[in-house]
Every structure is written in C-alpha cells, then in structure tokens.
PDB file of C-alpha atoms in Angstrom:
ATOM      1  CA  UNK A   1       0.000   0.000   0.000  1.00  0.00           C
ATOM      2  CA  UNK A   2       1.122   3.452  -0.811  1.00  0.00           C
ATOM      3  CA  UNK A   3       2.637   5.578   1.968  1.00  0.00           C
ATOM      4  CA  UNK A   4       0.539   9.025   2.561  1.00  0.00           C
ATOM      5  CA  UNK A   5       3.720  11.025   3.092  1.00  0.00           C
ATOM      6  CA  UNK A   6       4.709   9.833  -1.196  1.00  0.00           C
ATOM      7  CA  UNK A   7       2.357  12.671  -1.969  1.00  0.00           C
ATOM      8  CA  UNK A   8       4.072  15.054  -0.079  1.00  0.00           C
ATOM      9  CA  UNK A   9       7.474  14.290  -0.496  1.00  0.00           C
ATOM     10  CA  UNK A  10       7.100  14.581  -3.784  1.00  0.00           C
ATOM     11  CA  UNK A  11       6.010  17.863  -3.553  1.00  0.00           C
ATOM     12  CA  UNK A  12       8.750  19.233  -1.317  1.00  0.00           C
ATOM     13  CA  UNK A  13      11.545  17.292  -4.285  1.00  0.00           C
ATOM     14  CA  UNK A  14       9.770  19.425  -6.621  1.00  0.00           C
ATOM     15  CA  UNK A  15       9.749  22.977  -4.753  1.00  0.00           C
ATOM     16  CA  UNK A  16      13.116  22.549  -3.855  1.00  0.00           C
ATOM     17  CA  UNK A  17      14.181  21.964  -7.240  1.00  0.00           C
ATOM     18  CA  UNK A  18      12.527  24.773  -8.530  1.00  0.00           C
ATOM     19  CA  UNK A  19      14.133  26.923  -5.178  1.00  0.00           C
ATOM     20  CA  UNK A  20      17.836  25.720  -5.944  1.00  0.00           C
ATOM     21  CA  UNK A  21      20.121  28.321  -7.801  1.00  0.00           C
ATOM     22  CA  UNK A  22      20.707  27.419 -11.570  1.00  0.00           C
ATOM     23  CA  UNK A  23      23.940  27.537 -12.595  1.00  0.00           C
ATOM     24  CA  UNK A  24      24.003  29.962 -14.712  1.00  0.00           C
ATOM     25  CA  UNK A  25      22.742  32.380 -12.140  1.00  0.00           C
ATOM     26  CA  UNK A  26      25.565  31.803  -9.782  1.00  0.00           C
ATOM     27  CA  UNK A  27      25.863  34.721  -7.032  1.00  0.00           C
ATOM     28  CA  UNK A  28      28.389  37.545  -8.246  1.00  0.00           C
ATOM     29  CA  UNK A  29      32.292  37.095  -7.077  1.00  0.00           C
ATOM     30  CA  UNK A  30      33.622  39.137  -4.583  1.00  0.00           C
ATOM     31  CA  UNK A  31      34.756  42.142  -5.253  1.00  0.00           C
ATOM     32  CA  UNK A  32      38.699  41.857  -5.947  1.00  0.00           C
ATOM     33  CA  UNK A  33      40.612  43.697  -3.725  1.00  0.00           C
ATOM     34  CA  UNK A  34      42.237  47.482  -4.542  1.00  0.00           C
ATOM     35  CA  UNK A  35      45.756  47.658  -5.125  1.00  0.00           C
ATOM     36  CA  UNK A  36      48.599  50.692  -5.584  1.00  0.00           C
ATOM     37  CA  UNK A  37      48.397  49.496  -9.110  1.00  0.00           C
ATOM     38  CA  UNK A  38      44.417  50.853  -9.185  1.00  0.00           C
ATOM     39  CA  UNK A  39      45.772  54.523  -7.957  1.00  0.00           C
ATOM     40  CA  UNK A  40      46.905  57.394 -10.566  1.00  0.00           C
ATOM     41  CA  UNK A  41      50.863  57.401 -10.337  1.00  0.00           C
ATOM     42  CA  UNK A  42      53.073  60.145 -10.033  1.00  0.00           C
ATOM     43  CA  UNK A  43      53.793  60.337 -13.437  1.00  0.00           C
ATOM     44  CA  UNK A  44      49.699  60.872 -14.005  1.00  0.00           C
ATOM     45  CA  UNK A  45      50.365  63.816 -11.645  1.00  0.00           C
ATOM     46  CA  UNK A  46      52.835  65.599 -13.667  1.00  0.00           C
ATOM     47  CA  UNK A  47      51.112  65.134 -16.638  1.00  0.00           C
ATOM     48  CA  UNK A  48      48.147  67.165 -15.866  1.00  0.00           C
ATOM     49  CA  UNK A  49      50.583  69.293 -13.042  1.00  0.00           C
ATOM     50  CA  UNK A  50      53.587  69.360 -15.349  1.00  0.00           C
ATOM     51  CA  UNK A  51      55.017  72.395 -12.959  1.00  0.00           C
ATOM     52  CA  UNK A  52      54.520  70.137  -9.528  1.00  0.00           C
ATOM     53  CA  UNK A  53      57.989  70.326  -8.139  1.00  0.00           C
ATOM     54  CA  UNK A  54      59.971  67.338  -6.514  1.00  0.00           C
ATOM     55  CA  UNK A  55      56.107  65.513  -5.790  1.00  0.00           C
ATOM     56  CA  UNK A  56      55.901  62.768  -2.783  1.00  0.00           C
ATOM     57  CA  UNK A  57      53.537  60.444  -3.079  1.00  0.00           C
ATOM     58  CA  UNK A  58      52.471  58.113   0.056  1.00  0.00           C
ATOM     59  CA  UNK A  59      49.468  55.171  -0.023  1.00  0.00           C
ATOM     60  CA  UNK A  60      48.090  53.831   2.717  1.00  0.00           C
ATOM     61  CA  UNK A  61      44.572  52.189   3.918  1.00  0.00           C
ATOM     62  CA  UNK A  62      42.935  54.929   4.276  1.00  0.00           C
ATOM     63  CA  UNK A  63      38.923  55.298   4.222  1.00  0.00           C
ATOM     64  CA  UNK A  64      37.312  58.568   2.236  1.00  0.00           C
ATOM     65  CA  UNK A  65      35.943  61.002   4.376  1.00  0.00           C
ATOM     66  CA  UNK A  66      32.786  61.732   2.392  1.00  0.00           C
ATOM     67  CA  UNK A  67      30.003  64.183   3.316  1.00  0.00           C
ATOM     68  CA  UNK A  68      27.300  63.603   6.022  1.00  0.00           C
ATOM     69  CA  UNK A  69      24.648  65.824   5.438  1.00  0.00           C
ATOM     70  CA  UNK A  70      25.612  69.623   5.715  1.00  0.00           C
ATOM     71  CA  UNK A  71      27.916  68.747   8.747  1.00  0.00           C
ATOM     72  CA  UNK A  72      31.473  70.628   8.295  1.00  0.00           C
ATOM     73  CA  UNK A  73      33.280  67.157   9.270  1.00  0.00           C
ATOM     74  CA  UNK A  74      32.780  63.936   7.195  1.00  0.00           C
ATOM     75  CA  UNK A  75      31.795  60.518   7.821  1.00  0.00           C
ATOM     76  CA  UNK A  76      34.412  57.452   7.145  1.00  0.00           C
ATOM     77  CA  UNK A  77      33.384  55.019   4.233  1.00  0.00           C
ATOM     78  CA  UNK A  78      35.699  52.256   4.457  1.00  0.00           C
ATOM     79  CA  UNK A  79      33.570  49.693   1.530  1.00  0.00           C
ATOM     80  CA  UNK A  80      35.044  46.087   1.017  1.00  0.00           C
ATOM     81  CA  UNK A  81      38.571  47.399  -0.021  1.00  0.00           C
ATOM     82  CA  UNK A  82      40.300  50.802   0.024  1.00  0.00           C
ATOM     83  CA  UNK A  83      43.190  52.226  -0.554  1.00  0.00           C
ATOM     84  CA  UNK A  84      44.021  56.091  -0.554  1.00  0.00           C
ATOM     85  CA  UNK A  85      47.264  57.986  -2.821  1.00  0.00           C
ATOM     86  CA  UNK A  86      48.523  61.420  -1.870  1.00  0.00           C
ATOM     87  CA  UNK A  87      50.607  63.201  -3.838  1.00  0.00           C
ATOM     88  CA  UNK A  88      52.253  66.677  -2.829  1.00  0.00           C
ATOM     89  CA  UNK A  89      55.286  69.249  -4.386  1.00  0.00           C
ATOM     90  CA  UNK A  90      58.291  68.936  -2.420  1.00  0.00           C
ATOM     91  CA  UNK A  91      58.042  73.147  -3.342  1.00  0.00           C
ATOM     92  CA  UNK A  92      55.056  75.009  -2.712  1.00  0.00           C
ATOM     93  CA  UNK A  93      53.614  77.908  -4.669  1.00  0.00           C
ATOM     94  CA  UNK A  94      50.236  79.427  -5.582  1.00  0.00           C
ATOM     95  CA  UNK A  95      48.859  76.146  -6.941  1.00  0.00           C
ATOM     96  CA  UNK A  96      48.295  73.288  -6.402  1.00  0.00           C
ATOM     97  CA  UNK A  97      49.508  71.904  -2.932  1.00  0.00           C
ATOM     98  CA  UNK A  98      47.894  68.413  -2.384  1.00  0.00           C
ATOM     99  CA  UNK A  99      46.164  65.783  -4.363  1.00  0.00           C
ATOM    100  CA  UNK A 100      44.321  63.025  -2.553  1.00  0.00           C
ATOM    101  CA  UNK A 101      42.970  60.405  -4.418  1.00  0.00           C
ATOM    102  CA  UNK A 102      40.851  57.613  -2.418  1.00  0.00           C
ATOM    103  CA  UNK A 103      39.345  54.491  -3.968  1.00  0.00           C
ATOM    104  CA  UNK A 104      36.674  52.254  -2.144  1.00  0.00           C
ATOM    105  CA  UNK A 105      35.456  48.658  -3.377  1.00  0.00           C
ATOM    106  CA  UNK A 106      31.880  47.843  -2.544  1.00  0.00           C
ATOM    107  CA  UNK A 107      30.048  44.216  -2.553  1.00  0.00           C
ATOM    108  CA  UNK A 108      27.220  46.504  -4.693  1.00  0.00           C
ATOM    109  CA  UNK A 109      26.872  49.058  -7.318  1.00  0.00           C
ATOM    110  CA  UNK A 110      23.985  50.356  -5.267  1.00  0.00           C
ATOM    111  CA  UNK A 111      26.606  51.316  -2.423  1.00  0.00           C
ATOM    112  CA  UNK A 112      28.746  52.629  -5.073  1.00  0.00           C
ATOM    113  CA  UNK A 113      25.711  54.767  -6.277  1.00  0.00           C
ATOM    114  CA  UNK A 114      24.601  56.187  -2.676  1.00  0.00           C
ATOM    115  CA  UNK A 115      28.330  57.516  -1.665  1.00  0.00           C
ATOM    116  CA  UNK A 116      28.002  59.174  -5.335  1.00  0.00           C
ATOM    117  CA  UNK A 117      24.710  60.573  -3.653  1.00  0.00           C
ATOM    118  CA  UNK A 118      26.308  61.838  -0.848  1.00  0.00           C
ATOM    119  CA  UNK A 119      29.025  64.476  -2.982  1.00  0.00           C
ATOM    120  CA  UNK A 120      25.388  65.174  -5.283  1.00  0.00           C
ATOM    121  CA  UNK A 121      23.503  66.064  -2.540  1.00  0.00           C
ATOM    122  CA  UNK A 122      25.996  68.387  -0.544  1.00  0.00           C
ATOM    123  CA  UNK A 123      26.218  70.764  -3.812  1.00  0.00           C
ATOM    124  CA  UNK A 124      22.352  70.946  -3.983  1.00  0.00           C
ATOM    125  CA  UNK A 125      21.799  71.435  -0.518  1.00  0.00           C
ATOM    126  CA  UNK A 126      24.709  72.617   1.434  1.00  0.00           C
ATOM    127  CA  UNK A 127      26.119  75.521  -0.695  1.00  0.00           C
ATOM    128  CA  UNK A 128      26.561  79.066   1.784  1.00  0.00           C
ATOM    129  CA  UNK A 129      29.186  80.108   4.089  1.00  0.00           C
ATOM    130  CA  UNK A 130      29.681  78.324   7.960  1.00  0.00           C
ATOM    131  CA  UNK A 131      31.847  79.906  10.742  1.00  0.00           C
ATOM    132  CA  UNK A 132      33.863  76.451  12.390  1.00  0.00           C
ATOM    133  CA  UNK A 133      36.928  76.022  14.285  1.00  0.00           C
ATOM    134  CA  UNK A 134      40.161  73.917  13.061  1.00  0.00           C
ATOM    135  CA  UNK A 135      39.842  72.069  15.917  1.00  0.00           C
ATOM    136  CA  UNK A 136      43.171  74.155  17.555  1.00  0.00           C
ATOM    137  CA  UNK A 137      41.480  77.040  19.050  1.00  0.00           C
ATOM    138  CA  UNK A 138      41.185  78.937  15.748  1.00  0.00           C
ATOM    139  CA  UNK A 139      38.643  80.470  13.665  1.00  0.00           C
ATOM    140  CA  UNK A 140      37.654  78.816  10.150  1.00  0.00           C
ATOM    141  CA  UNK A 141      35.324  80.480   7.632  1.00  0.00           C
ATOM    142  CA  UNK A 142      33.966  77.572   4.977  1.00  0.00           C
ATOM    143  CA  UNK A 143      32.989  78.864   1.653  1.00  0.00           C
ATOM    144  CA  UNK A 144      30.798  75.624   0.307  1.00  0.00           C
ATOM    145  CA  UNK A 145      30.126  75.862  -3.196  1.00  0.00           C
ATOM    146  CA  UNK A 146      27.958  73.495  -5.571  1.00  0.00           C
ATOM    147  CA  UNK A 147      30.043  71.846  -8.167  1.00  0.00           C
ATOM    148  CA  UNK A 148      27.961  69.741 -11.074  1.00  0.00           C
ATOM    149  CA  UNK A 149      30.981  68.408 -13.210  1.00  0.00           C
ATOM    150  CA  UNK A 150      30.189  66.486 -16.102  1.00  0.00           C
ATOM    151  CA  UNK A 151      29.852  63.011 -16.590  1.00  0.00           C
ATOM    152  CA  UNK A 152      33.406  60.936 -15.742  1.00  0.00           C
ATOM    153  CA  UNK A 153      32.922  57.162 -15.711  1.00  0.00           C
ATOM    154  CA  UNK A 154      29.752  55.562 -15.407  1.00  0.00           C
ATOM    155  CA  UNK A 155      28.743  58.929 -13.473  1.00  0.00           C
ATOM    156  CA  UNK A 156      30.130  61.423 -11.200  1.00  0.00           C
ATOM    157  CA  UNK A 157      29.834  64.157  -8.517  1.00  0.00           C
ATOM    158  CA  UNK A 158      31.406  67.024  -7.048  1.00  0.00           C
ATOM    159  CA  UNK A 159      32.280  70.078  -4.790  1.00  0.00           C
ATOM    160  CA  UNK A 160      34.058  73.157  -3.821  1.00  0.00           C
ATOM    161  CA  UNK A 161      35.166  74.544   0.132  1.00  0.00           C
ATOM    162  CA  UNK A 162      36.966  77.480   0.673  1.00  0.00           C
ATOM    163  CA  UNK A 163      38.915  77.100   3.890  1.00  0.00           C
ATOM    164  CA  UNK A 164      39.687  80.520   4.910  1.00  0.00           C
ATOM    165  CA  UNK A 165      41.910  80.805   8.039  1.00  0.00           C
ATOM    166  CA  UNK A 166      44.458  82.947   9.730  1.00  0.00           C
ATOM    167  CA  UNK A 167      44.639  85.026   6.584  1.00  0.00           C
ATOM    168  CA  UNK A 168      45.072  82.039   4.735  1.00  0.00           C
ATOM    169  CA  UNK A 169      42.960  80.401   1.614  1.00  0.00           C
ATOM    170  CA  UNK A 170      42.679  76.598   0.909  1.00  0.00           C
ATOM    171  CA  UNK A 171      40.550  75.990  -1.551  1.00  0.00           C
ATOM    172  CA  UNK A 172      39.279  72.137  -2.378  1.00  0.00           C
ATOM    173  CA  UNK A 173      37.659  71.058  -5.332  1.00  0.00           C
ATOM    174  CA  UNK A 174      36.269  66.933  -4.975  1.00  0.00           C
ATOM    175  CA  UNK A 175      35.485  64.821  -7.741  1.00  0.00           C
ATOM    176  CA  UNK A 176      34.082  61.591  -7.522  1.00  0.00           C
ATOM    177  CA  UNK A 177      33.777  59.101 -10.403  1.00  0.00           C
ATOM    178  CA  UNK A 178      31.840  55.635  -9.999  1.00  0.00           C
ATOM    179  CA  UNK A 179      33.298  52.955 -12.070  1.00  0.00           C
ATOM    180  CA  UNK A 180      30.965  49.671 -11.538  1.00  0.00           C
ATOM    181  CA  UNK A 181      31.105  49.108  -8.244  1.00  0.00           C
ATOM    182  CA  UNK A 182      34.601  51.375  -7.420  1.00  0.00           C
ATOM    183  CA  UNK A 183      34.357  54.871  -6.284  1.00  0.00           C
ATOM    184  CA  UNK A 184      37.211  57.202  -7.270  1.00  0.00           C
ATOM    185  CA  UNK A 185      37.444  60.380  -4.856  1.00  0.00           C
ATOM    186  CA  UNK A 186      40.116  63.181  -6.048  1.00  0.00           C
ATOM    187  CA  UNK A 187      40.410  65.775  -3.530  1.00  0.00           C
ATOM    188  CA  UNK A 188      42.460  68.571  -5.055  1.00  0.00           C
ATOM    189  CA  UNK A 189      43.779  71.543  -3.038  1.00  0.00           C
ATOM    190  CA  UNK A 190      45.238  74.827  -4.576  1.00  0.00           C
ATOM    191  CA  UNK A 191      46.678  77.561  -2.323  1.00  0.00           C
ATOM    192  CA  UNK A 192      45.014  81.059  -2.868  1.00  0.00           C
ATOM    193  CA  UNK A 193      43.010  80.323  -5.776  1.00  0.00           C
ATOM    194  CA  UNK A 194      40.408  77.473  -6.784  1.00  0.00           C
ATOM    195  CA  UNK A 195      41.802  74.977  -8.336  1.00  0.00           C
ATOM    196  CA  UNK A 196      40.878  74.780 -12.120  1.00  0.00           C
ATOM    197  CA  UNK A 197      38.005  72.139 -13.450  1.00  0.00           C
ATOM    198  CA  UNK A 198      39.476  71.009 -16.643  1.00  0.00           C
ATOM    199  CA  UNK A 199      42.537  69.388 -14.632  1.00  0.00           C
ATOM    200  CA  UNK A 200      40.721  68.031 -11.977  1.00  0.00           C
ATOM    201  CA  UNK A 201      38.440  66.545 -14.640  1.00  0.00           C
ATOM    202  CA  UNK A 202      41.472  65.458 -16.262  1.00  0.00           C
ATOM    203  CA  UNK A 203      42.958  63.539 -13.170  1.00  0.00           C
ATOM    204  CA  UNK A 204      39.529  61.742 -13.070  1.00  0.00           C
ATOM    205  CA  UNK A 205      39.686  60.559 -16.402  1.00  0.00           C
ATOM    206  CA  UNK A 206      43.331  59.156 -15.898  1.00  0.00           C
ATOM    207  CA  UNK A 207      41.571  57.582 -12.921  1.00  0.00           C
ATOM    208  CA  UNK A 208      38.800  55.933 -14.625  1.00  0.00           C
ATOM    209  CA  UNK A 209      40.980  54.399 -17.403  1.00  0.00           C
ATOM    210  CA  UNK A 210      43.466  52.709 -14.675  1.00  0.00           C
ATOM    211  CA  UNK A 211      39.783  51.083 -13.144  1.00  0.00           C
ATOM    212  CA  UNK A 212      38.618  49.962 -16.424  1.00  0.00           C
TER     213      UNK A 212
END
C-alpha cells in the first residue's frame, strides 16, 4: 500500500528543485581587492601638473571622508577594499599643494551609487558660508560651493570649500567618479586660488581608465 507522506514528499523534491540556484545564475564574485596598481601614479600627476615640483607620493589604507549631510566634518566610508594615494610638491607655490585620491570597493553598485549621492547632494543642498573652528582654538570660515561636473565614468559628482583661516585660503575642489562598483574620490587643493576644473576633470579621467 502506498505511503501518505509519497504525496508530499514529492512535492517538497519538486519545490526545492525549482528553489535551488541554476547555474548559470551563480551569485556575483567578490569584489577583488584594490591595489597601488588601481591609484593614478606620479607620473599621471605631472602630466596634468607638469610644474609640480619634486612631488611625494604616500598610499596607505585609508577610508574617504565623504560628506554627512551639511555637517562641516565627514563621515568614514571604508567599503570592502580601500586604498588612498597622496601626492604633494616637495616646493610650494600658488597652486596646487595636495592631491588626494581615495578608492573604495563595494560588494554593490547600489553602495557605489549612494556615496556618489552623498558628494550630489551636498552641492544641492549645502552651498553658503559656515563659521567652524580647526579644531586648535582657531577660527575657520567655509565657503561651500555646488560643483555639477560632467559626466566621468559611469557617473560622477562634485564640490568646492573654501577654507579661509588665519589670513590664509585653501581651496578644495572633490570629484568623484563611480566605475561599476569602485568609487574614485580626487580631492584637489590649490593655495590662494580654486583649483581649475578642466585638470581636476582630467585627473579623473586618468583615474577611470586605470579602473577599467
């Protein structure tokens, strides 16, 4: 005679058959992880900075600093993977002083997207002027700007701060370029004046063909 349970283990072979993952839907591989290789080198540095005298470069494992909200101090993004390049003239003059360049893995172009969303949304909502401190005792006028720069990548964002101080001007212009699911941040300073779009957007582009 025919066990009552047939019926229903039948059914639960079937459902899990149709539950199991097919192989040729297999989950996506980890992310690999960042490298020095992934970061611009010096020599990408003097080609757009061809007057950057006796440059040092360090890289560590650094996270991006990326905005939170209006706040004058950022919020640390550290991703999968990271790794950060700095480059800076051994001489300095009224240019450009320091290049930071920070590049974060995640497990998810959507992450990739929202810390795009971030830079996006501080130039639509966060442009005006805030008193601060530098966190020594002294006085610190931001000048936050909006910056829309073109598309870099598979999309990108931006900004401008003014870091007036002491009778001295820092200005920062940001540019972040999402490659898949890598996020390139270039934070170039210029002493005294802002530093120029067209080689900040030209750093990003050297960035985006080292990710590709």
């Amino acid at each position: 005679m025919r066990s009552p349970l047939a019926p229903l283990a039948a059914a639960l072979f079937v459902l899990a058959a149709l539950l199991a993952p097919s192989p040729g839907t297999a989950a996506p591989a980890p992310p690999e992880p960042l490298t020095r290789q992934d970061l611009l080198t010096v020599e990408d540095h003097m080609v757009v900075h061809p007057d950057m005298r006796d440059p040092l470069r360090t890289v560590m494992r650094s996270p991006v600093f990326a905005p939170r909200g209006c706040e004058d101090r950022g919020a640390a993004v550290r991703g999968s993977s990271r790794i950060q390049g700095s480059v800076s003239p051994g001489v300095r003059r009224r240019s450009v002083s320091l290049v930071d360049q920070n590049l974060v893995r995640f497990d998810s172009v959507r992450q990739a997207r929202a810390l795009l969303h971030r830079y996006r949304d501080f130039s639509k909502r966060c442009v005006g002027d805030v008193d601060t401190d530098d966190g020594e005792g002294g006085d610190v006028l931001l000048k936050n700007r909006a910056w829309f720069p073109p598309a870099v990548g598979d999309e990108s964002a931006g900004m401008l701060i003014g870091w007036f101080s002491r009778g001295a001007v820092d200005w920062r212009r940001v540019l972040a370029v999402r490659v898949g699911r890598t996020v390139s941040v270039l934070d170039v300073s210029y002493t005294d004046v802002r530093p120029p779009k067209r080689a900040v957007l030209a750093l990003g582009r050297l960035a985006v063909g080292r990710l590709r």
